[in-house]
Short mmCIF file of C-alpha atoms (C1' of nucleotides) in Angstrom, two decimals:
data_model
loop_
_atom_site.label_atom_id
_atom_site.label_comp_id
_atom_site.label_asym_id
_atom_site.label_seq_id
_atom_site.Cartn_x
_atom_site.Cartn_y
_atom_site.Cartn_z
CA MET A 22 -61.50 -19.44 13.70
CA LYS A 23 -58.75 -17.99 11.42
CA ILE A 24 -55.25 -17.42 12.24
CA SER A 25 -55.27 -13.93 13.59
CA GLU A 26 -58.23 -14.66 15.98
CA LEU A 27 -56.22 -17.62 17.28
CA ALA A 28 -53.09 -15.37 17.65
CA ARG A 29 -55.18 -12.83 19.41
CA LEU A 30 -56.74 -15.31 21.85
CA ALA A 31 -53.34 -16.93 22.63
CA GLY A 32 -51.51 -13.64 22.87
CA SER A 33 -49.29 -14.76 20.22
CA ASN A 34 -48.92 -13.78 16.53
CA ALA A 35 -49.86 -15.22 13.17
CA GLU A 36 -46.23 -15.62 11.84
CA THR A 37 -45.19 -17.48 14.91
CA ILE A 38 -48.22 -19.75 14.51
CA ARG A 39 -47.27 -20.67 10.92
CA TYR A 40 -43.82 -21.29 12.07
CA TYR A 41 -44.95 -23.59 14.73
CA GLU A 42 -46.97 -25.51 12.22
CA ARG A 43 -43.79 -25.81 9.96
CA GLU A 44 -41.87 -27.03 12.98
CA GLY A 45 -44.52 -29.57 13.79
CA LEU A 46 -45.43 -28.24 17.27
CA LEU A 47 -48.91 -27.39 16.08
CA PRO A 48 -50.79 -29.97 13.92
CA LYS A 49 -51.61 -28.56 10.43
CA ALA A 50 -54.75 -26.70 10.42
CA SER A 51 -57.69 -27.49 8.03
CA ARG A 52 -58.20 -25.10 5.14
CA SER A 53 -61.20 -23.13 4.03
CA GLU A 54 -62.16 -22.89 0.31
CA SER A 55 -59.99 -19.88 -0.01
CA ASN A 56 -57.05 -21.72 1.44
CA TYR A 57 -57.22 -19.98 4.78
CA ARG A 58 -56.17 -22.00 7.89
CA ILE A 59 -59.09 -22.77 10.18
CA TYR A 60 -58.47 -23.59 13.82
CA THR A 61 -60.31 -25.19 16.52
CA ALA A 62 -60.38 -24.85 20.33
CA ALA A 63 -57.81 -27.76 20.46
CA HIS A 64 -55.38 -25.69 18.52
CA LEU A 65 -55.83 -22.86 20.93
CA GLU A 66 -55.24 -25.11 23.97
CA ARG A 67 -52.08 -26.51 22.39
CA LEU A 68 -50.88 -23.10 21.43
CA ILE A 69 -51.29 -21.84 25.06
CA PHE A 70 -49.44 -24.85 26.28
CA ILE A 71 -46.53 -24.07 24.09
CA LYS A 72 -46.68 -20.34 25.06
CA HIS A 73 -46.41 -21.35 28.75
CA CYS A 74 -43.44 -23.43 28.04
CA ARG A 75 -41.79 -20.72 26.02
CA ASN A 76 -42.55 -18.24 28.88
CA LEU A 77 -40.47 -20.79 30.98
CA ASP A 78 -37.81 -20.36 28.36
CA MET A 79 -37.89 -24.04 27.21
CA THR A 80 -36.59 -24.72 23.72
CA LEU A 81 -38.82 -26.00 20.99
CA GLY A 82 -37.25 -29.37 21.19
CA GLU A 83 -37.97 -29.56 24.95
CA ILE A 84 -41.57 -28.57 24.20
CA ARG A 85 -41.76 -31.26 21.65
CA THR A 86 -40.77 -33.72 24.10
CA LEU A 87 -43.47 -32.65 26.49
CA LEU A 88 -46.04 -32.74 23.85
CA ARG A 89 -45.21 -36.33 23.00
CA PHE A 90 -45.72 -37.29 26.66
CA LYS A 91 -49.00 -35.38 26.68
CA ALA A 92 -50.08 -37.40 23.73
CA SER A 93 -49.03 -40.73 25.23
CA PRO A 94 -50.56 -40.71 28.75
CA GLU A 95 -49.90 -44.38 29.34
CA GLU A 96 -46.07 -43.53 29.75
CA ASN A 97 -44.44 -42.72 32.86
CA CYS A 98 -43.76 -39.15 33.43
CA GLY A 99 -40.30 -39.56 34.99
CA GLU A 100 -38.97 -38.04 31.71
CA VAL A 101 -41.02 -34.92 32.24
CA ASN A 102 -39.60 -34.67 35.65
CA ARG A 103 -36.04 -35.15 34.37
CA LEU A 104 -36.54 -32.61 31.59
CA LEU A 105 -37.76 -29.98 34.12
CA ASP A 106 -34.86 -30.76 36.55
CA GLU A 107 -32.41 -30.28 33.81
CA HIS A 108 -34.08 -27.04 32.76
CA ILE A 109 -34.03 -25.76 36.33
CA GLU A 110 -30.38 -26.62 36.58
CA HIS A 111 -29.76 -24.48 33.43
CA VAL A 112 -31.53 -21.48 35.00
CA VAL A 113 -29.71 -21.72 38.15
CA ARG A 114 -26.35 -21.93 36.51
CA ARG A 115 -27.21 -18.99 34.29
CA ILE A 116 -28.19 -16.89 37.36
CA GLY A 117 -24.93 -17.52 38.99
CA GLU A 118 -22.92 -16.59 35.82
CA LEU A 119 -24.95 -13.42 35.47
CA GLN A 120 -24.31 -12.48 39.11
CA GLU A 121 -20.49 -12.81 38.57
CA LEU A 122 -20.97 -10.70 35.40
CA GLU A 123 -22.64 -8.05 37.22
CA ARG A 124 -19.88 -8.04 39.77
CA GLN A 125 -17.35 -7.56 37.11
CA LEU A 126 -19.31 -4.89 35.20
CA ARG A 127 -19.68 -2.83 38.37
CA ASP A 128 -15.93 -3.13 39.21
CA LEU A 129 -15.36 -1.81 35.76
CA ARG A 130 -17.78 0.93 36.12
CA GLU A 131 -15.99 2.07 39.34
CA CYS A 132 -12.87 2.71 37.19
CA CYS A 133 -14.18 5.88 35.44
CA PRO A 134 -15.87 8.73 37.31
CA ASP A 135 -17.93 10.86 34.92
CA GLY A 136 -16.64 13.72 32.83
CA ARG A 137 -13.21 12.34 31.79
CA GLN A 138 -11.83 12.15 28.36
CA ALA A 139 -11.72 8.91 26.57
CA ALA A 140 -7.93 8.92 26.58
CA ALA A 141 -8.00 8.82 30.49
CA CYS A 142 -11.08 6.61 30.61
CA GLY A 143 -10.52 3.91 33.28
CA ILE A 144 -13.20 1.61 31.55
CA LEU A 145 -11.35 1.37 28.25
CA GLU A 146 -8.15 0.93 30.12
CA GLY A 147 -9.65 -1.82 32.24
CA LEU A 148 -10.98 -3.65 29.14
CA SER A 149 -7.43 -3.61 27.61
CA GLN A 150 -5.93 -5.09 30.70
CA PRO A 151 -5.13 -8.78 30.52
CA SER A 152 -7.08 -9.79 33.64
CA LEU A 153 -10.81 -10.66 33.41
CA GLU A 154 -10.67 -14.45 33.66
CA LYS A 155 -12.89 -16.94 32.24
CA THR A 156 -15.60 -18.90 34.28
CA PRO A 157 -16.35 -22.53 33.52
CA GLY A 158 -19.86 -23.84 32.73
CA ASN A 159 -21.84 -24.96 29.61
CA HIS A 160 -25.40 -24.55 28.01
CA VAL A 161 -27.42 -21.37 29.20
CA PRO A 162 -27.01 -17.99 27.08
CA GLY A 163 -26.54 -14.26 26.90
CA VAL A 164 -27.76 -11.09 28.16
CA HIS A 165 -29.50 -9.60 25.01
CA ALA A 166 -32.29 -10.75 22.80
CA SER A 167 -34.24 -11.79 25.64
CA PHE A 168 -36.94 -14.04 27.09
CA ALA A 169 -38.42 -10.66 28.28
CA ASN A 170 -38.70 -9.50 24.68
CA ASN A 171 -40.42 -12.74 23.73
CA ILE A 172 -42.94 -12.19 26.43
CA ASN A 173 -43.66 -8.70 25.66
CA LYS A 174 -43.93 -9.09 21.95
CA SER A 175 -46.00 -12.17 21.72
CA MET B 11 2.21 -13.64 12.62
CA LYS B 12 -0.39 -15.67 10.89
CA ILE B 13 -3.96 -16.21 11.82
CA SER B 14 -3.66 -19.25 13.78
CA GLU B 15 -0.94 -17.80 15.98
CA LEU B 16 -2.89 -14.86 16.57
CA ALA B 17 -5.87 -17.07 17.66
CA ARG B 18 -3.66 -19.03 20.00
CA LEU B 19 -2.23 -15.96 21.66
CA ALA B 20 -5.66 -14.36 22.00
CA GLY B 21 -7.29 -17.58 23.08
CA SER B 22 -9.56 -17.20 20.17
CA ASN B 23 -10.17 -18.96 16.94
CA ALA B 24 -9.29 -18.31 13.30
CA GLU B 25 -12.69 -18.32 11.98
CA THR B 26 -13.80 -15.88 14.54
CA ILE B 27 -10.99 -13.56 13.65
CA ARG B 28 -11.95 -13.64 9.97
CA TYR B 29 -15.63 -12.95 11.14
CA TYR B 30 -14.55 -9.92 13.14
CA GLU B 31 -12.58 -8.66 10.17
CA ARG B 32 -15.72 -9.00 7.95
CA GLU B 33 -17.66 -7.16 10.55
CA GLY B 34 -15.15 -4.40 10.87
CA LEU B 35 -14.20 -4.87 14.47
CA LEU B 36 -10.68 -5.74 13.43
CA PRO B 37 -8.84 -3.82 10.80
CA LYS B 38 -8.11 -5.78 7.71
CA ALA B 39 -4.80 -7.65 7.97
CA SER B 40 -2.04 -7.01 5.39
CA ARG B 41 -1.33 -10.13 3.24
CA SER B 42 1.75 -12.22 2.38
CA GLU B 43 2.74 -13.09 -1.04
CA SER B 44 0.55 -16.24 -0.85
CA ASN B 45 -2.38 -14.19 0.40
CA TYR B 46 -2.06 -15.20 3.94
CA ARG B 47 -3.19 -12.60 6.53
CA ILE B 48 -0.37 -11.22 8.52
CA TYR B 49 -0.99 -9.77 11.98
CA THR B 50 0.84 -7.41 14.32
CA ALA B 51 0.91 -6.88 18.09
CA ALA B 52 -1.63 -4.08 17.57
CA HIS B 53 -4.10 -6.73 16.19
CA LEU B 54 -3.52 -9.03 19.17
CA GLU B 55 -4.17 -6.06 21.63
CA ARG B 56 -7.44 -5.14 19.82
CA LEU B 57 -8.59 -8.81 19.62
CA ILE B 58 -7.99 -9.27 23.38
CA PHE B 59 -9.86 -6.06 23.97
CA ILE B 60 -12.76 -7.42 22.11
CA LYS B 61 -12.50 -10.75 23.84
CA HIS B 62 -12.78 -9.09 27.29
CA CYS B 63 -15.89 -7.19 26.09
CA ARG B 64 -17.50 -10.36 24.82
CA ASN B 65 -16.52 -12.13 28.20
CA LEU B 66 -18.80 -9.30 29.67
CA ASP B 67 -21.45 -10.40 27.30
CA MET B 68 -21.44 -7.13 25.24
CA THR B 69 -22.96 -7.23 21.68
CA LEU B 70 -20.62 -6.60 18.71
CA GLY B 71 -22.56 -3.32 18.24
CA GLU B 72 -21.65 -2.19 21.86
CA ILE B 73 -18.12 -3.31 21.30
CA ARG B 74 -17.91 -1.30 18.08
CA THR B 75 -18.97 1.78 19.97
CA LEU B 76 -16.31 1.31 22.63
CA LEU B 77 -13.70 0.97 19.81
CA ARG B 78 -14.86 4.23 18.25
CA PHE B 79 -14.21 5.95 21.66
CA LYS B 80 -10.75 4.27 21.99
CA ALA B 81 -10.03 5.59 18.72
CA SER B 82 -10.88 9.20 19.46
CA PRO B 83 -9.48 10.00 22.88
CA GLU B 84 -10.49 13.61 22.67
CA GLU B 85 -14.10 12.76 23.27
CA ASN B 86 -15.64 12.61 26.63
CA CYS B 87 -16.07 9.09 27.99
CA GLY B 88 -19.53 9.84 29.35
CA GLU B 89 -20.91 7.68 26.46
CA VAL B 90 -18.74 4.84 27.72
CA ASN B 91 -20.08 5.24 31.25
CA ARG B 92 -23.64 5.30 29.81
CA LEU B 93 -23.16 2.18 27.65
CA LEU B 94 -21.74 0.23 30.65
CA ASP B 95 -24.60 1.37 33.00
CA GLU B 96 -27.26 0.20 30.45
CA HIS B 97 -25.39 -3.05 30.13
CA ILE B 98 -25.36 -3.61 33.77
CA GLU B 99 -29.10 -2.76 33.87
CA HIS B 100 -29.68 -5.43 31.39
CA VAL B 101 -27.86 -8.03 33.39
CA VAL B 102 -29.67 -6.98 36.54
CA ARG B 103 -33.08 -7.20 34.93
CA ARG B 104 -32.12 -10.53 33.38
CA ILE B 105 -31.11 -11.83 36.76
CA GLY B 106 -34.45 -10.99 38.32
CA GLU B 107 -36.34 -12.57 35.49
CA LEU B 108 -34.30 -15.82 35.81
CA GLN B 109 -35.15 -15.91 39.50
CA GLU B 110 -38.70 -15.50 38.87
CA LEU B 111 -38.39 -18.25 36.28
CA GLU B 112 -36.65 -20.48 38.73
CA ARG B 113 -39.52 -20.13 41.20
CA GLN B 114 -42.16 -20.99 38.66
CA LEU B 115 -40.17 -23.94 37.53
CA ARG B 116 -39.74 -25.28 41.11
CA ASP B 117 -43.39 -24.71 41.70
CA LEU B 118 -44.20 -26.78 38.62
CA ARG B 119 -41.77 -29.49 39.62
CA GLU B 120 -43.54 -29.80 43.01
CA CYS B 121 -46.79 -30.84 41.19
CA CYS B 122 -45.53 -34.17 40.11
CA PRO B 123 -43.99 -36.77 42.47
CA ASP B 124 -41.94 -39.39 40.54
CA GLY B 125 -43.34 -42.49 39.14
CA ARG B 126 -46.71 -41.21 37.94
CA GLN B 127 -48.22 -41.85 34.51
CA ALA B 128 -48.25 -38.91 31.99
CA ALA B 129 -52.11 -38.97 32.29
CA ALA B 130 -51.80 -37.95 35.83
CA CYS B 131 -48.65 -35.77 35.59
CA GLY B 132 -49.12 -32.68 37.48
CA ILE B 133 -46.42 -30.81 35.50
CA LEU B 134 -48.23 -31.36 32.07
CA GLU B 135 -51.45 -30.38 33.79
CA GLY B 136 -49.72 -27.20 35.25
CA LEU B 137 -48.50 -26.21 31.75
CA SER B 138 -51.97 -26.46 30.42
CA GLN B 139 -53.49 -24.26 33.17
CA PRO B 140 -54.26 -20.55 32.12
CA SER B 141 -52.13 -19.15 34.99
CA LEU B 142 -48.47 -18.33 34.57
CA GLU B 143 -48.45 -14.64 33.97
CA LYS B 144 -46.24 -12.49 31.85
CA THR B 145 -43.56 -10.22 33.39
CA PRO B 146 -42.76 -6.86 31.95
CA GLY B 147 -39.27 -5.83 30.78
CA ASN B 148 -37.32 -5.77 27.49
CA HIS B 149 -33.81 -6.42 26.16
CA VAL B 150 -31.97 -9.26 27.86
CA PRO B 151 -32.26 -13.02 26.59
CA GLY B 152 -32.79 -16.78 27.02
CA VAL B 153 -31.64 -19.63 29.03
CA HIS B 154 -29.88 -21.70 26.39
CA ALA B 155 -27.00 -21.07 23.98
CA SER B 156 -24.88 -19.42 26.52
CA PHE B 157 -22.27 -16.95 27.35
CA ALA B 158 -20.60 -19.84 29.22
CA ASN B 159 -20.44 -21.72 25.92
CA ASN B 160 -18.81 -18.76 24.34
CA ILE B 161 -16.18 -18.40 27.06
CA ASN B 162 -15.36 -22.01 26.96
CA LYS B 163 -15.12 -22.41 23.29
CA SER B 164 -13.21 -19.41 22.50
"C1'" DT C 25 -71.65 -1.35 -6.70
"C1'" DT C 26 -67.34 -0.57 -6.17
"C1'" DA C 27 -63.16 0.63 -4.07
"C1'" DA C 28 -60.35 0.59 -0.26
"C1'" DA C 29 -58.79 -1.57 3.80
"C1'" DA C 30 -57.86 -5.52 6.21
"C1'" DC C 31 -57.01 -9.92 6.07
"C1'" DC C 32 -54.95 -14.39 4.14
"C1'" DC C 33 -51.42 -17.11 1.51
"C1'" DT C 34 -46.33 -18.69 0.16
"C1'" DT C 35 -41.51 -18.02 -0.34
"C1'" DG C 36 -37.25 -16.14 0.84
"C1'" DA C 37 -34.26 -13.51 3.44
"C1'" DG C 38 -32.68 -11.28 7.82
"C1'" DT C 39 -31.54 -11.22 12.84
"C1'" DC C 40 -26.90 -12.56 16.20
"C1'" DG C 41 -22.48 -14.42 16.94
"C1'" DC C 42 -20.32 -17.56 15.59
"C1'" DT C 43 -19.13 -22.50 13.58
"C1'" DA C 44 -18.34 -25.71 10.16
"C1'" DA C 45 -18.06 -27.90 5.68
"C1'" DA C 46 -16.50 -27.75 0.88
"C1'" DA C 47 -13.05 -27.15 -2.37
"C1'" DG C 48 -9.04 -25.40 -3.29
"C1'" DG C 49 -3.85 -23.03 -2.88
"C1'" DT C 50 0.71 -22.92 0.06
"C1'" DC C 51 4.55 -24.57 2.51
"C1'" DA C 52 7.63 -27.37 5.67
"C1'" DA C 53 9.38 -31.90 7.01
"C1'" DG C 54 10.47 -36.64 6.23
"C1'" DC D 5 7.62 -36.13 -3.74
"C1'" DT D 6 4.26 -36.84 -0.84
"C1'" DT D 7 2.03 -36.18 3.32
"C1'" DG D 8 -0.05 -33.20 6.46
"C1'" DA D 9 -0.65 -28.85 8.39
"C1'" DC D 10 -1.84 -24.67 7.43
"C1'" DC D 11 -4.01 -21.00 4.65
"C1'" DT D 12 -7.80 -18.91 1.37
"C1'" DT D 13 -12.85 -18.17 -0.07
"C1'" DT D 14 -17.72 -19.09 -0.32
"C1'" DT D 15 -21.55 -21.02 1.62
"C1'" DA D 16 -24.75 -22.78 4.93
"C1'" DG D 17 -26.24 -24.09 9.45
"C1'" DC D 18 -27.73 -23.05 14.39
"C1'" DG D 19 -32.66 -21.12 17.28
"C1'" DA D 20 -36.82 -18.88 17.42
"C1'" DC D 21 -38.63 -16.20 15.31
"C1'" DT D 22 -39.65 -11.70 12.26
"C1'" DC D 23 -40.40 -9.19 8.12
"C1'" DA D 24 -40.95 -7.97 3.35
"C1'" DA D 25 -42.58 -9.02 -1.43
"C1'" DG D 26 -45.92 -10.11 -4.21
"C1'" DG D 27 -49.87 -12.07 -4.64
"C1'" DG D 28 -55.21 -13.64 -3.49
"C1'" DT D 29 -59.74 -12.89 -0.67
"C1'" DT D 30 -62.97 -10.86 2.30
"C1'" DT D 31 -65.04 -7.24 4.71
"C1'" DT D 32 -66.40 -2.63 5.32
"C1'" DA D 33 -67.90 1.80 3.98
"C1'" DA D 34 -68.84 5.48 0.71
#
DNA sequence: TTAAAACCCTTGAGTCGCTAAAAGGTCAAG
DNA sequence: CTTGACCTTTTAGCGACTCAAGGGTTTTAA
């Protein structure tokens, strides 16, 4: 099959597939006489695997690791477990951060009943105040640009 | 004051400050004879405002909007409220998504007791399965690359 | 048969919010 | 007078795509 059919079957998109090939996540496809990429069921299977991992918000690096373990079945899967445990930990930490963030945003929103002028806006005032302390933590990202977006668009 | 003092006072960093100037979030600083940027208390205040907003994970675009409203106090702050409401909604949606994600990851982790070979790894098997449905939603991002990082490093 | 539409290719640039490196100029202390 | 800390600009890198330009090919329909 050609690239757009593969994309359709995997619920993905052609540019992303070419990108994965460049990144070494998908093996290079064979080519037709006219230099079109030709894919097999094995490619589809692998692409779906990658998609599942992305739906679980894994990085391409993590997915590469998983693919290596899939390719060498003699190895112990403790590494796979470890990777997943770490990933779960990131997600849990991020949830905590976002809950704290939500609390702060709602506090801020309370400051300003509707219909005031910006000069008297409690929100702008609140954001100028030297409070709003930092929270600790590392690795696990933002609120915009989304996992949800990825899922919808693919 | 010079750029590194401003950075120190705001708990920010010099490169970020230059970046904000390029992006039009901070007004251009005046220059010394030797072409060094010279800042005033007003710059510091504005930078702190921006930092608070970033701590709340707002995009630079959203912050630009808030700064516009700060600059024109005659306008009604309904827009500010709306922006914040939307932002809260993003955060709430993202929390829900991550909770669902955590559930899926834990399910997956259950599949594979430690010490198996990759050939029999329930996780790799699980990721190959055609289940793992999409969830709806848009705008609000990933698990890696983090808000927490931003906060710590700045 | 032919012309338009739909597909394919590569390369390069853009997204976001920084961060860092390279290569140089300025300034204060020892 | 040299060392080192600071400042400047320009440029490229991160992750995971996404899109546009500028071409070639294949399919469809008039």
